[in-house]
Coordinates of C-alpha atoms in Angstrom, one line a residue:
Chain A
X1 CA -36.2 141.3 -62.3
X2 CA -34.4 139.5 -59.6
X3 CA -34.4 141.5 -55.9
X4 CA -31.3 143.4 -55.4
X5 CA -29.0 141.7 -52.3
X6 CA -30.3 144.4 -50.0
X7 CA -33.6 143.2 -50.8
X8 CA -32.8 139.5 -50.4
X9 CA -30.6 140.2 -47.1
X10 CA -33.2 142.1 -45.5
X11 CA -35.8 139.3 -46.5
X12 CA -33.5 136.3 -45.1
X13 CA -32.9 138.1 -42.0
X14 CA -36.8 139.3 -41.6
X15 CA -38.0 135.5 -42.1
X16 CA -35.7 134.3 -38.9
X17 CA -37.9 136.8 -37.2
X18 CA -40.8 136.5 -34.5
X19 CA -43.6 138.1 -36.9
X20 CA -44.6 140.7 -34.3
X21 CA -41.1 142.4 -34.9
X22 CA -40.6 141.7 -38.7
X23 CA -41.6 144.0 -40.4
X24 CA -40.4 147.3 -38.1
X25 CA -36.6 145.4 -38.1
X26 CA -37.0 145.4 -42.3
X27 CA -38.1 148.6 -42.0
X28 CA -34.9 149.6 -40.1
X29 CA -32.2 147.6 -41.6
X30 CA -33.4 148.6 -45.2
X31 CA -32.6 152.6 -44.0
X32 CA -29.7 151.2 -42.1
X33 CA -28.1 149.7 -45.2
X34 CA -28.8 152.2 -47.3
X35 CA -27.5 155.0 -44.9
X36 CA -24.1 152.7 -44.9
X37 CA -24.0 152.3 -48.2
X38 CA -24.1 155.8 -49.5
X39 CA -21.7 156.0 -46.4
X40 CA -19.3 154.3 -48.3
X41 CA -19.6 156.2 -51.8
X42 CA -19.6 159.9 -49.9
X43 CA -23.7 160.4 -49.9
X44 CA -24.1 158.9 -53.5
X45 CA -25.9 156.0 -54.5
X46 CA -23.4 153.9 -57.5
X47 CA -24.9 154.6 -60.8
X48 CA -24.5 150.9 -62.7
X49 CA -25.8 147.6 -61.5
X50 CA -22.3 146.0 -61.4
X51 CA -20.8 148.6 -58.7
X52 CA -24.1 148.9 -57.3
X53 CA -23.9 145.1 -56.6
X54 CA -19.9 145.2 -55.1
X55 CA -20.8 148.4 -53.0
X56 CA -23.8 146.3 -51.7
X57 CA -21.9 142.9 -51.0
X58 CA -19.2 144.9 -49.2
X59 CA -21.9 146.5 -46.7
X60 CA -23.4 143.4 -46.2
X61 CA -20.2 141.6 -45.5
X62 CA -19.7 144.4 -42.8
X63 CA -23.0 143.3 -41.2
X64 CA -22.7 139.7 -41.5
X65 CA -24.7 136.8 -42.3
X66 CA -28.3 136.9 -41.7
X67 CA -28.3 134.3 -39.2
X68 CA -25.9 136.8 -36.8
X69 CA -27.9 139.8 -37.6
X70 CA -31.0 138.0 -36.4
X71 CA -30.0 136.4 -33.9
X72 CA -28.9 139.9 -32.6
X73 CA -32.3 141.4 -33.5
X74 CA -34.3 138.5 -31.8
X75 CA -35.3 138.3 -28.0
X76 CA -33.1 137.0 -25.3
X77 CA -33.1 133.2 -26.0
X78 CA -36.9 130.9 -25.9
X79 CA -36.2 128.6 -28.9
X80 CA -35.2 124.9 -29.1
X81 CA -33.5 125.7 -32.6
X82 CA -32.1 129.4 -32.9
X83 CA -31.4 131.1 -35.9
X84 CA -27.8 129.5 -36.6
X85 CA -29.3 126.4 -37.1
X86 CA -32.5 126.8 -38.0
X87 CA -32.2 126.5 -41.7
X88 CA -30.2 123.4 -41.6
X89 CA -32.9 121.7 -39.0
X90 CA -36.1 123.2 -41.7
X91 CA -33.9 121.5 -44.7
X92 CA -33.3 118.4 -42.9
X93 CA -37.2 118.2 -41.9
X94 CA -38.4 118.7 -44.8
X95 CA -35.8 115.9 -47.0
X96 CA -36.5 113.3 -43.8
X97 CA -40.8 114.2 -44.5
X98 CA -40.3 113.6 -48.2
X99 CA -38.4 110.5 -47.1
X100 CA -40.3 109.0 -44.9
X101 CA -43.4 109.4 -46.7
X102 CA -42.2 107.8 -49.9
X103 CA -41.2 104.8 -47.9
X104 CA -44.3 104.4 -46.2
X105 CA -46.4 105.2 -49.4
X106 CA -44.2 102.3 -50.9
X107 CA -44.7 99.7 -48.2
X108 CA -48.4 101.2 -47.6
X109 CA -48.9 100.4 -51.6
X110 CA -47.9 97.1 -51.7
X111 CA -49.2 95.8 -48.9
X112 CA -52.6 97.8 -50.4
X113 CA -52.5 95.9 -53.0
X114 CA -52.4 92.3 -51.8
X115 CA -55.2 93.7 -49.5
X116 CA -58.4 92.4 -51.5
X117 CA -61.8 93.9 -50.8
X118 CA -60.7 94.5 -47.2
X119 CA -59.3 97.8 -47.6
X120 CA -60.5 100.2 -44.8
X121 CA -58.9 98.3 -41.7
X122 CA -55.6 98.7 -43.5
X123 CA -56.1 102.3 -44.8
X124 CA -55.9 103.1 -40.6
X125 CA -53.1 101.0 -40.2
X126 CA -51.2 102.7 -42.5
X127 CA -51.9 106.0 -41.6
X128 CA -50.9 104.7 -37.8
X129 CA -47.6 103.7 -39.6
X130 CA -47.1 106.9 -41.8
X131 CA -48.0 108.8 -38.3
X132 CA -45.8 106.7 -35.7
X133 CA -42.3 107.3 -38.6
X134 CA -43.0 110.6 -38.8
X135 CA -43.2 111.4 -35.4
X136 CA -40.0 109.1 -34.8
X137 CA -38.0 110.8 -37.5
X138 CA -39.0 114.6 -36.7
X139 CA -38.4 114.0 -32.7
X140 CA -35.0 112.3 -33.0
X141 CA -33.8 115.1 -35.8
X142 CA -35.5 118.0 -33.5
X143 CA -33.1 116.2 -30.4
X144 CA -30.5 115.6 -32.5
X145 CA -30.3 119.7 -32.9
X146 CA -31.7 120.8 -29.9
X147 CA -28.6 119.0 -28.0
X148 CA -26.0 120.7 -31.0
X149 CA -28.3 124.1 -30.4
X150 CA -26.7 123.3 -26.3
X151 CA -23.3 122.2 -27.0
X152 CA -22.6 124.0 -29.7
X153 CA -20.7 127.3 -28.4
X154 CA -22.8 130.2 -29.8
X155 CA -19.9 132.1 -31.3
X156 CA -18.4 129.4 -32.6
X157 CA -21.9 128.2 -35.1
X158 CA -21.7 132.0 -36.0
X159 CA -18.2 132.4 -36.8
X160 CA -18.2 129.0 -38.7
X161 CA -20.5 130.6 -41.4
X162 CA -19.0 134.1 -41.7
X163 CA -16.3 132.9 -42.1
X164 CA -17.1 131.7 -45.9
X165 CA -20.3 133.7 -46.6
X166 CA -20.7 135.3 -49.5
X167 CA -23.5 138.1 -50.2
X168 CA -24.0 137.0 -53.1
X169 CA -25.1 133.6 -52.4
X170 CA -28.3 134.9 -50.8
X171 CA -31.5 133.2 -51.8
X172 CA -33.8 135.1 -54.6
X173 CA -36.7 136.0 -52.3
X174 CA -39.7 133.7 -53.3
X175 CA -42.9 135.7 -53.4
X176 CA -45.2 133.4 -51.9
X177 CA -48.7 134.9 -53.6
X178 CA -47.1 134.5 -56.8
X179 CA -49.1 132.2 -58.9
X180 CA -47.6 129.6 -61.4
X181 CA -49.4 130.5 -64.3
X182 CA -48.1 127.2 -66.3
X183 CA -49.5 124.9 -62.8
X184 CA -52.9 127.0 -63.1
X185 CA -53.2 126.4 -66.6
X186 CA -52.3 123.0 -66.7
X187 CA -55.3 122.0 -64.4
X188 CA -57.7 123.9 -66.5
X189 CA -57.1 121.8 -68.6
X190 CA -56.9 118.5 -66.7
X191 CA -60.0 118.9 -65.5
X192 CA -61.6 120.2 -68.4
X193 CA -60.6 116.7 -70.1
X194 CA -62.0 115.1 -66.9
X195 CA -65.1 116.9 -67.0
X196 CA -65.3 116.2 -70.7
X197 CA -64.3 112.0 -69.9
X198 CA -66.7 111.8 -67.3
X199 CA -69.7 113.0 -68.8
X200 CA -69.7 113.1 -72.2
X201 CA -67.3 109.7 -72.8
X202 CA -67.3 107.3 -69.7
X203 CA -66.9 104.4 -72.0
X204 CA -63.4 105.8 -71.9
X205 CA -62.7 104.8 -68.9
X206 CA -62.0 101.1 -68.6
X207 CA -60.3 98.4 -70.4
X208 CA -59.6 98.5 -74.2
X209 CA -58.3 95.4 -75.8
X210 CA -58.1 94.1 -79.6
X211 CA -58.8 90.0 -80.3
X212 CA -59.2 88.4 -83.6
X213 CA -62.3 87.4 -84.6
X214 CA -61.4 84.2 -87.1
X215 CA -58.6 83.9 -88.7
X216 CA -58.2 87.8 -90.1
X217 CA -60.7 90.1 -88.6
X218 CA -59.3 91.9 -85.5
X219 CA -62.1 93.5 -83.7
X220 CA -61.6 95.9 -80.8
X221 CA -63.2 95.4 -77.1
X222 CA -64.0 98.2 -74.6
X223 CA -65.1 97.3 -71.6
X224 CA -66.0 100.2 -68.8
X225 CA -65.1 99.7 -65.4
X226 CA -66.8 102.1 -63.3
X227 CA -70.0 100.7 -61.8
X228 CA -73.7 102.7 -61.9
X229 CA -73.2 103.6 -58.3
X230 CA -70.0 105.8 -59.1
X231 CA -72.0 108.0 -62.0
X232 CA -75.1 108.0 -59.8
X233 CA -73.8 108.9 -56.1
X234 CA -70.1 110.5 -57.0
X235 CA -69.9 112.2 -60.0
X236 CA -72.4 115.0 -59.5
X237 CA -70.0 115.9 -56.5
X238 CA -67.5 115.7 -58.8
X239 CA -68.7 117.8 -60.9
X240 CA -69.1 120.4 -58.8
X241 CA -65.3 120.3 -57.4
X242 CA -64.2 120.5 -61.6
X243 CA -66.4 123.9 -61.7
X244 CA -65.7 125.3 -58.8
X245 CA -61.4 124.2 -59.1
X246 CA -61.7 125.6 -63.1
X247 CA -63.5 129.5 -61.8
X248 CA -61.1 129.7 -58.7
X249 CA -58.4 128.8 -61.4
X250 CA -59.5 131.7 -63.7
X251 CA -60.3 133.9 -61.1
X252 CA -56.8 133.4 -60.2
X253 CA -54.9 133.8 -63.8
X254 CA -56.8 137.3 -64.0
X255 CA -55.8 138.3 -60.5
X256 CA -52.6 137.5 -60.9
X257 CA -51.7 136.9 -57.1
X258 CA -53.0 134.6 -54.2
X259 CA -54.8 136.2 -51.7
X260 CA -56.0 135.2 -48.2
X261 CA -59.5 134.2 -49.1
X262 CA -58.2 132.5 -52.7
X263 CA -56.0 130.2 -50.7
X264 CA -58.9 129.7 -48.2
X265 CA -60.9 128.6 -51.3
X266 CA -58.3 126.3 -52.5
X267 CA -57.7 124.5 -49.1
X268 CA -61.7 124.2 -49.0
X269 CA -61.6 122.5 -52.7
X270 CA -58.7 120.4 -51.4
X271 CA -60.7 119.1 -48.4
X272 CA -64.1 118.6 -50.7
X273 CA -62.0 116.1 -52.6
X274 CA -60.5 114.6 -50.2
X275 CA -63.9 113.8 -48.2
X276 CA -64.5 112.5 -51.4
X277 CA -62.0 109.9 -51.9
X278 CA -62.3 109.0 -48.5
X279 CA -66.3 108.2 -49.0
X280 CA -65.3 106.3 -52.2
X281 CA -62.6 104.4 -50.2
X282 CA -64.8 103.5 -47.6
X283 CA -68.4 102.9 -49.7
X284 CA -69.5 99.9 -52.0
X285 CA -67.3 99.0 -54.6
X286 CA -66.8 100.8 -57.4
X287 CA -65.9 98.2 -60.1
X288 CA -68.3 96.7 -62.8
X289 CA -67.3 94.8 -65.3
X290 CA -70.0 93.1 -66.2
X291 CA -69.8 94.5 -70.2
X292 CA -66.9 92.3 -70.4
X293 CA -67.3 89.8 -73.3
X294 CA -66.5 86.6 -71.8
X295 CA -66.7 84.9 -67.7
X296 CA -63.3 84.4 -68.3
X297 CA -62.3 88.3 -68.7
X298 CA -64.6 89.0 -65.8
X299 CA -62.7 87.4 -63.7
X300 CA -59.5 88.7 -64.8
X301 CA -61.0 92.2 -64.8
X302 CA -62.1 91.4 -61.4
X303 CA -58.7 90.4 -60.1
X304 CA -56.7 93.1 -61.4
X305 CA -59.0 95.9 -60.6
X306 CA -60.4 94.9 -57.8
X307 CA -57.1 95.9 -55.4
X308 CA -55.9 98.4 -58.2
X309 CA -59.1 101.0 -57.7
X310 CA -58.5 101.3 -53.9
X311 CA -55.2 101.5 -53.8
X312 CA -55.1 104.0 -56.5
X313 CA -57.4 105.6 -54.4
X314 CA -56.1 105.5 -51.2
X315 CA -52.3 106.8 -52.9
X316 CA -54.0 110.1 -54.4
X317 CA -56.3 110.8 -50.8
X318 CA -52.8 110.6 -49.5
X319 CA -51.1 113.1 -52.0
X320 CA -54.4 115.2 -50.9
X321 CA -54.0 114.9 -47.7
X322 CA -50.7 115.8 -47.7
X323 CA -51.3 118.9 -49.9
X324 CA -53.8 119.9 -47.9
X325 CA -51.5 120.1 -45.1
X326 CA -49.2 122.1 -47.2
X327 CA -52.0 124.6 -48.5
X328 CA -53.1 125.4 -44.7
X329 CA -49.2 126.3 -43.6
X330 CA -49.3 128.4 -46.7
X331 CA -52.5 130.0 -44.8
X332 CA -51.2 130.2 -41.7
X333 CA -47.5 131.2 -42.8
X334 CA -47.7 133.9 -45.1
X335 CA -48.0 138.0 -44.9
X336 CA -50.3 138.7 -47.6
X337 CA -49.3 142.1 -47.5
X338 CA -46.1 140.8 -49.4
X339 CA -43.5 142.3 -50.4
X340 CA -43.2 144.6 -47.5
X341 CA -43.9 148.0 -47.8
X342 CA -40.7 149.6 -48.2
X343 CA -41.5 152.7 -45.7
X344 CA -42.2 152.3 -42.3
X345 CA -46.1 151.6 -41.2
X346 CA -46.0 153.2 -37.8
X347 CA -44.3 155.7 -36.3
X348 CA -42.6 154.6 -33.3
X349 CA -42.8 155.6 -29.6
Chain B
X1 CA -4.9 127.3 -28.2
X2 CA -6.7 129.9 -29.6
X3 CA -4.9 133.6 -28.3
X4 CA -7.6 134.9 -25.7
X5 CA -6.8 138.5 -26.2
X6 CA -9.5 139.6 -28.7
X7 CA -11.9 137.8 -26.8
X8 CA -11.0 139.9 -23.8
X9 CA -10.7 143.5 -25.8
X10 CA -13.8 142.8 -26.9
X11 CA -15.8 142.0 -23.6
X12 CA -13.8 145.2 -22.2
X13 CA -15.2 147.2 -25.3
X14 CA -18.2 145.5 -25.2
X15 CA -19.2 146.6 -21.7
X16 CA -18.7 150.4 -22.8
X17 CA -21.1 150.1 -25.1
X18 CA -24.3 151.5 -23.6
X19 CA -22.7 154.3 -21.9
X20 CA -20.9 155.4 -25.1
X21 CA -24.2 155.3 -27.1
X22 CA -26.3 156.5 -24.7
X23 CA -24.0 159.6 -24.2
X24 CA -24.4 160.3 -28.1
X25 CA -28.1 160.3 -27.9
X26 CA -29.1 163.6 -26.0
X27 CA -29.9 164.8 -29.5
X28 CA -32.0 163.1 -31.4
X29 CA -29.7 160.5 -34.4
X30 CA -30.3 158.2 -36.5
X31 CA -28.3 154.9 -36.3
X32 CA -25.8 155.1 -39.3
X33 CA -24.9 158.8 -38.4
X34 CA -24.8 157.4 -34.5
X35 CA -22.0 154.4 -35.5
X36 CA -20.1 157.4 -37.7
X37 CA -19.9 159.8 -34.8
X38 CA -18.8 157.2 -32.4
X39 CA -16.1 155.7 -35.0
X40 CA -14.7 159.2 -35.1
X41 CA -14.4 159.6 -31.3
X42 CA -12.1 156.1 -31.9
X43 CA -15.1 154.1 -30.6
X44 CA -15.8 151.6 -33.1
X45 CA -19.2 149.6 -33.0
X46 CA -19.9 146.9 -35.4
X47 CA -23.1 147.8 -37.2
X48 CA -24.5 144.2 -36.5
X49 CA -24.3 145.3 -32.9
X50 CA -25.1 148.9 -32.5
X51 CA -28.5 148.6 -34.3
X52 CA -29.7 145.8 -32.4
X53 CA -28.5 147.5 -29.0
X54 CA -30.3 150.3 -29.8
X55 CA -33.3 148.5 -30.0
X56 CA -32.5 146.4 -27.0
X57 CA -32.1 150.3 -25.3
X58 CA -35.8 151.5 -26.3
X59 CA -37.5 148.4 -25.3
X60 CA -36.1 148.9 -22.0
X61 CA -37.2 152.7 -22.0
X62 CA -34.2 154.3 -21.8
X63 CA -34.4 156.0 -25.5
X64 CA -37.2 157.0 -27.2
X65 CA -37.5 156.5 -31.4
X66 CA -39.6 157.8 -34.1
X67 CA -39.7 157.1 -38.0
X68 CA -39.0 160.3 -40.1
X69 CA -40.2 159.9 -43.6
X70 CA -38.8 163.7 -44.6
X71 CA -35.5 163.6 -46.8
X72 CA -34.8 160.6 -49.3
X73 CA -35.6 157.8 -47.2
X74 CA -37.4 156.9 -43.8
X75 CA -35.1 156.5 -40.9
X76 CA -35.5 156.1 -37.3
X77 CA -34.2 158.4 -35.3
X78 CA -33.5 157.8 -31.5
X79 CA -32.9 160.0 -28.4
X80 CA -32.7 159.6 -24.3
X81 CA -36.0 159.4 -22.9
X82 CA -36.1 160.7 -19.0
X83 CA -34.7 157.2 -17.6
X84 CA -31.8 157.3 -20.1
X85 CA -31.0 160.5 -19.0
X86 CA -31.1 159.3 -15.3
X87 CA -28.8 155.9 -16.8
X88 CA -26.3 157.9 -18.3
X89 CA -26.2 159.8 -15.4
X90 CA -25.8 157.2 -12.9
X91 CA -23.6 155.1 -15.5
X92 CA -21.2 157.6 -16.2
X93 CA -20.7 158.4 -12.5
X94 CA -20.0 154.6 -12.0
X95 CA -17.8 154.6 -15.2
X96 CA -15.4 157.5 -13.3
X97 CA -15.4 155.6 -10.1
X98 CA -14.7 152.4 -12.0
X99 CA -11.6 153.7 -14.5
X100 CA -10.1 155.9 -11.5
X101 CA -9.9 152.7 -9.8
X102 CA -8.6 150.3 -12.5
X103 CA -6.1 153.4 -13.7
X104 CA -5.0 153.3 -9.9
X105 CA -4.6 149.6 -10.2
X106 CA -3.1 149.8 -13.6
X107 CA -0.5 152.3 -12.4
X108 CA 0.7 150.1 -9.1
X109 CA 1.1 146.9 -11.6
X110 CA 3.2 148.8 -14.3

């Protein structure tokens, strides 16, 4: 059931919050809006959703948006970006990160895969590149908006949004150790049919092509890829990421919710696989395709994967990397005591 | 140009704000019965300020608050600790001094 607009104001406002405060100003709004809104229906509380909803979206409108209520809330001014802007500056962030790391990934690809053999000297220069445009984009945007945070008069941000805001417009609250039971499940399963490729049928893996034989018979080639070294050195650490990704998976389906120490699990898997990759990046090659039929394959083989394996390689370490990033935030971001308790933890003074 | 008028009624309201509240608060209230008593003295306080000022108030020890979990829901009730007693003492002396002398002034101009 979607949170009720109290709910979502009181979350919205709570979030634009330092977190040493956050949950003592819920605590107090919550009461404070409930107070006001059996104010306004003489100590009652409406009896159906819809008047519920139009009582609550008229006592909210009497506070005002969450940015203004927060901003009155927070301590005297110590932030580059207050709370009028804020959202605008996160949303423009995060669309210039996604941006920028697509265009880099695009340039770092190609020029990946013209690279050859010599792949490591490039992998560094193109994380010096991905790092230099990042840095670049975020410092001019975070200018850009400190100097509108300055010039901007602080009335006048605030009045331009309460002007038009709308209650009802407020975000659903997004539970952040809710678990996407459709996401979990489709990685059991991905890696149960890499577990089952990589062990059981590694001839899978590797190039499959039919060729006549005389003038009727068609015959069908395979020829695997992956050298001896990969099976030997890799895949028993492999293996052990699979098992240990498919129980935390399960653990988590039966839990229901992400905790603290699952998510500190998951970022550990994350950074096993990417140490990983990056070994496999930087070791001996990887290709064999010495099954092929011919000298002539061979050397086709040779030439296509030969740049194709790294820089498939060095475009899913990034993805890792990158998701790894975004699992530690996660970490470091969220209350796991989520929702918040709806009474009051502490007395005060 | 904008009319500068509700600009100024509101700074001149706005700097009556802590006495007001603080005289409201030698019993212990909670906000939303605070912002009801002070509407019906013709003080009116928006709620996105009051609630926040009363915090602003305790941090800087001049009320004292506690969470009351009796009744339907928790609120937080708040009262004058011993330096808002002393405030409202010395603020409301300054407030008499101040509105004798701007009704003096008042008077002269009209």
């Amino acid at each position: 059931m979607p949170a009720n607009l109290f709910d979502r104001y009181v979350h919205e406002v709570g979030r634009r919050l330092p977190r040493r405060m956050r949950a003592d100003v819920e605590a107090e709004l919550r009461s404070l809006l409930t107070d006001s809104l059996r104010g306004r229906a003489g100590g009652k509380e409406p009896s159906d959703a819809a008047s519920m909803e139009a009582e609550q979206d008229a006592v909210l409108k009497a506070f005002g948006p969450p940015e203004k209520t927060a901003a009155r809330y927070a301590p005297p001014r110590r932030w580059l970006i207050g709370p009028n802007l804020y959202e605008t500056y996160r949303i423009t962030l995060f669309g210039s990160g996604i941006g920028i790391t697509a265009l880099v990934l695009l340039l770092g690809g190609l020029s990946l895969l013209g690279g050859g053999d010599d792949i490591f000297p490039g992998l560094l220069d193109f994380a010096g590149v991905y790092f230099q445009f990042m840095m670049i984009g975020f410092g001019a945007i975070t200018l850009v908006f400190a100097i509108v945070e300055r010039t901007l008069p602080e009335e006048a941000a605030a009045e331009e949004k309460e002007a038009g805001w709308d209650p009802r417009t407020l975000p659903e609250i997004h539970d952040p150790a809710r678990i996407e039971r459709g996401g979990l499940i489709l990685e059991i399963v991905g890696v149960c049919a890499a577990l089952a490729v990589f062990n059981l049928f590694p001839g899978l893996i590797g190039f499959h092509f039919g060729g006549y034989v005389g003038e009727h018979t068609l015959r069908w080639y395979s020829v695997p890829i992956l050298s001896d070294y990969f099976y030997a050195n890799y895949l028993p650490w492999w293996n052990v990421n699979f098992l240990l990704t498919l129980t935390l998976n399960v653990f988590l389906l039966r839990r229901g919710r992400w905790g603290l120490l699952t998510r500190i699990a998951d970022l550990i898997l994350g950074v096993y696989g990417i140490v990983l990759l990056a070994a496999m990046l930087a070791g001996p090659s990887l290709l064999d395709v010495q099954a092929a039929p011919t000298e002539d394959l061979k050397l086709v083989l040779q030439s296509i994967f030969s740049g194709l394996i790294p820089a498939a390689l060095a475009v899913v370490l990034l993805v890792a990397l990158i998701d790894a990033v975004g699992k530690f935030i996660k970490i470091i971001r969220t209350d796991y005591e989520f929702p918040a308790p709806e009474r009051p933890g502490k007395a005060g003074k | 140009m904008a009319d500068p008028l509700p600009n100024l009624i509101s700074e001149l309201r706005g700097g009556t704000f802590v006495l007001a509240v603080l005289s409201r608060l030698g019993d212990e209230q909670y906000g939303y019965a605070l912002s009801q008593q002070l509407a019906e003295q013709g003080m009116d306080v928006d709620q996105g300020t009051l609630y926040p000022l009363l915090r602003r108030l305790e941090k800087q020890g001049l009320l004292e608050s506690r969470w009351s979990v009796e009744g339907s829901q928790p609120r937080r009730y708040y009262k004058l600790s011993r330096e808002g007693r002393e405030a409202l003492r010395a603020l409301g002396a300054e407030w008499r001094s101040l509105s004798a002398a701007v009704n003096r002034l008042i008077r002269k101009d009209s």
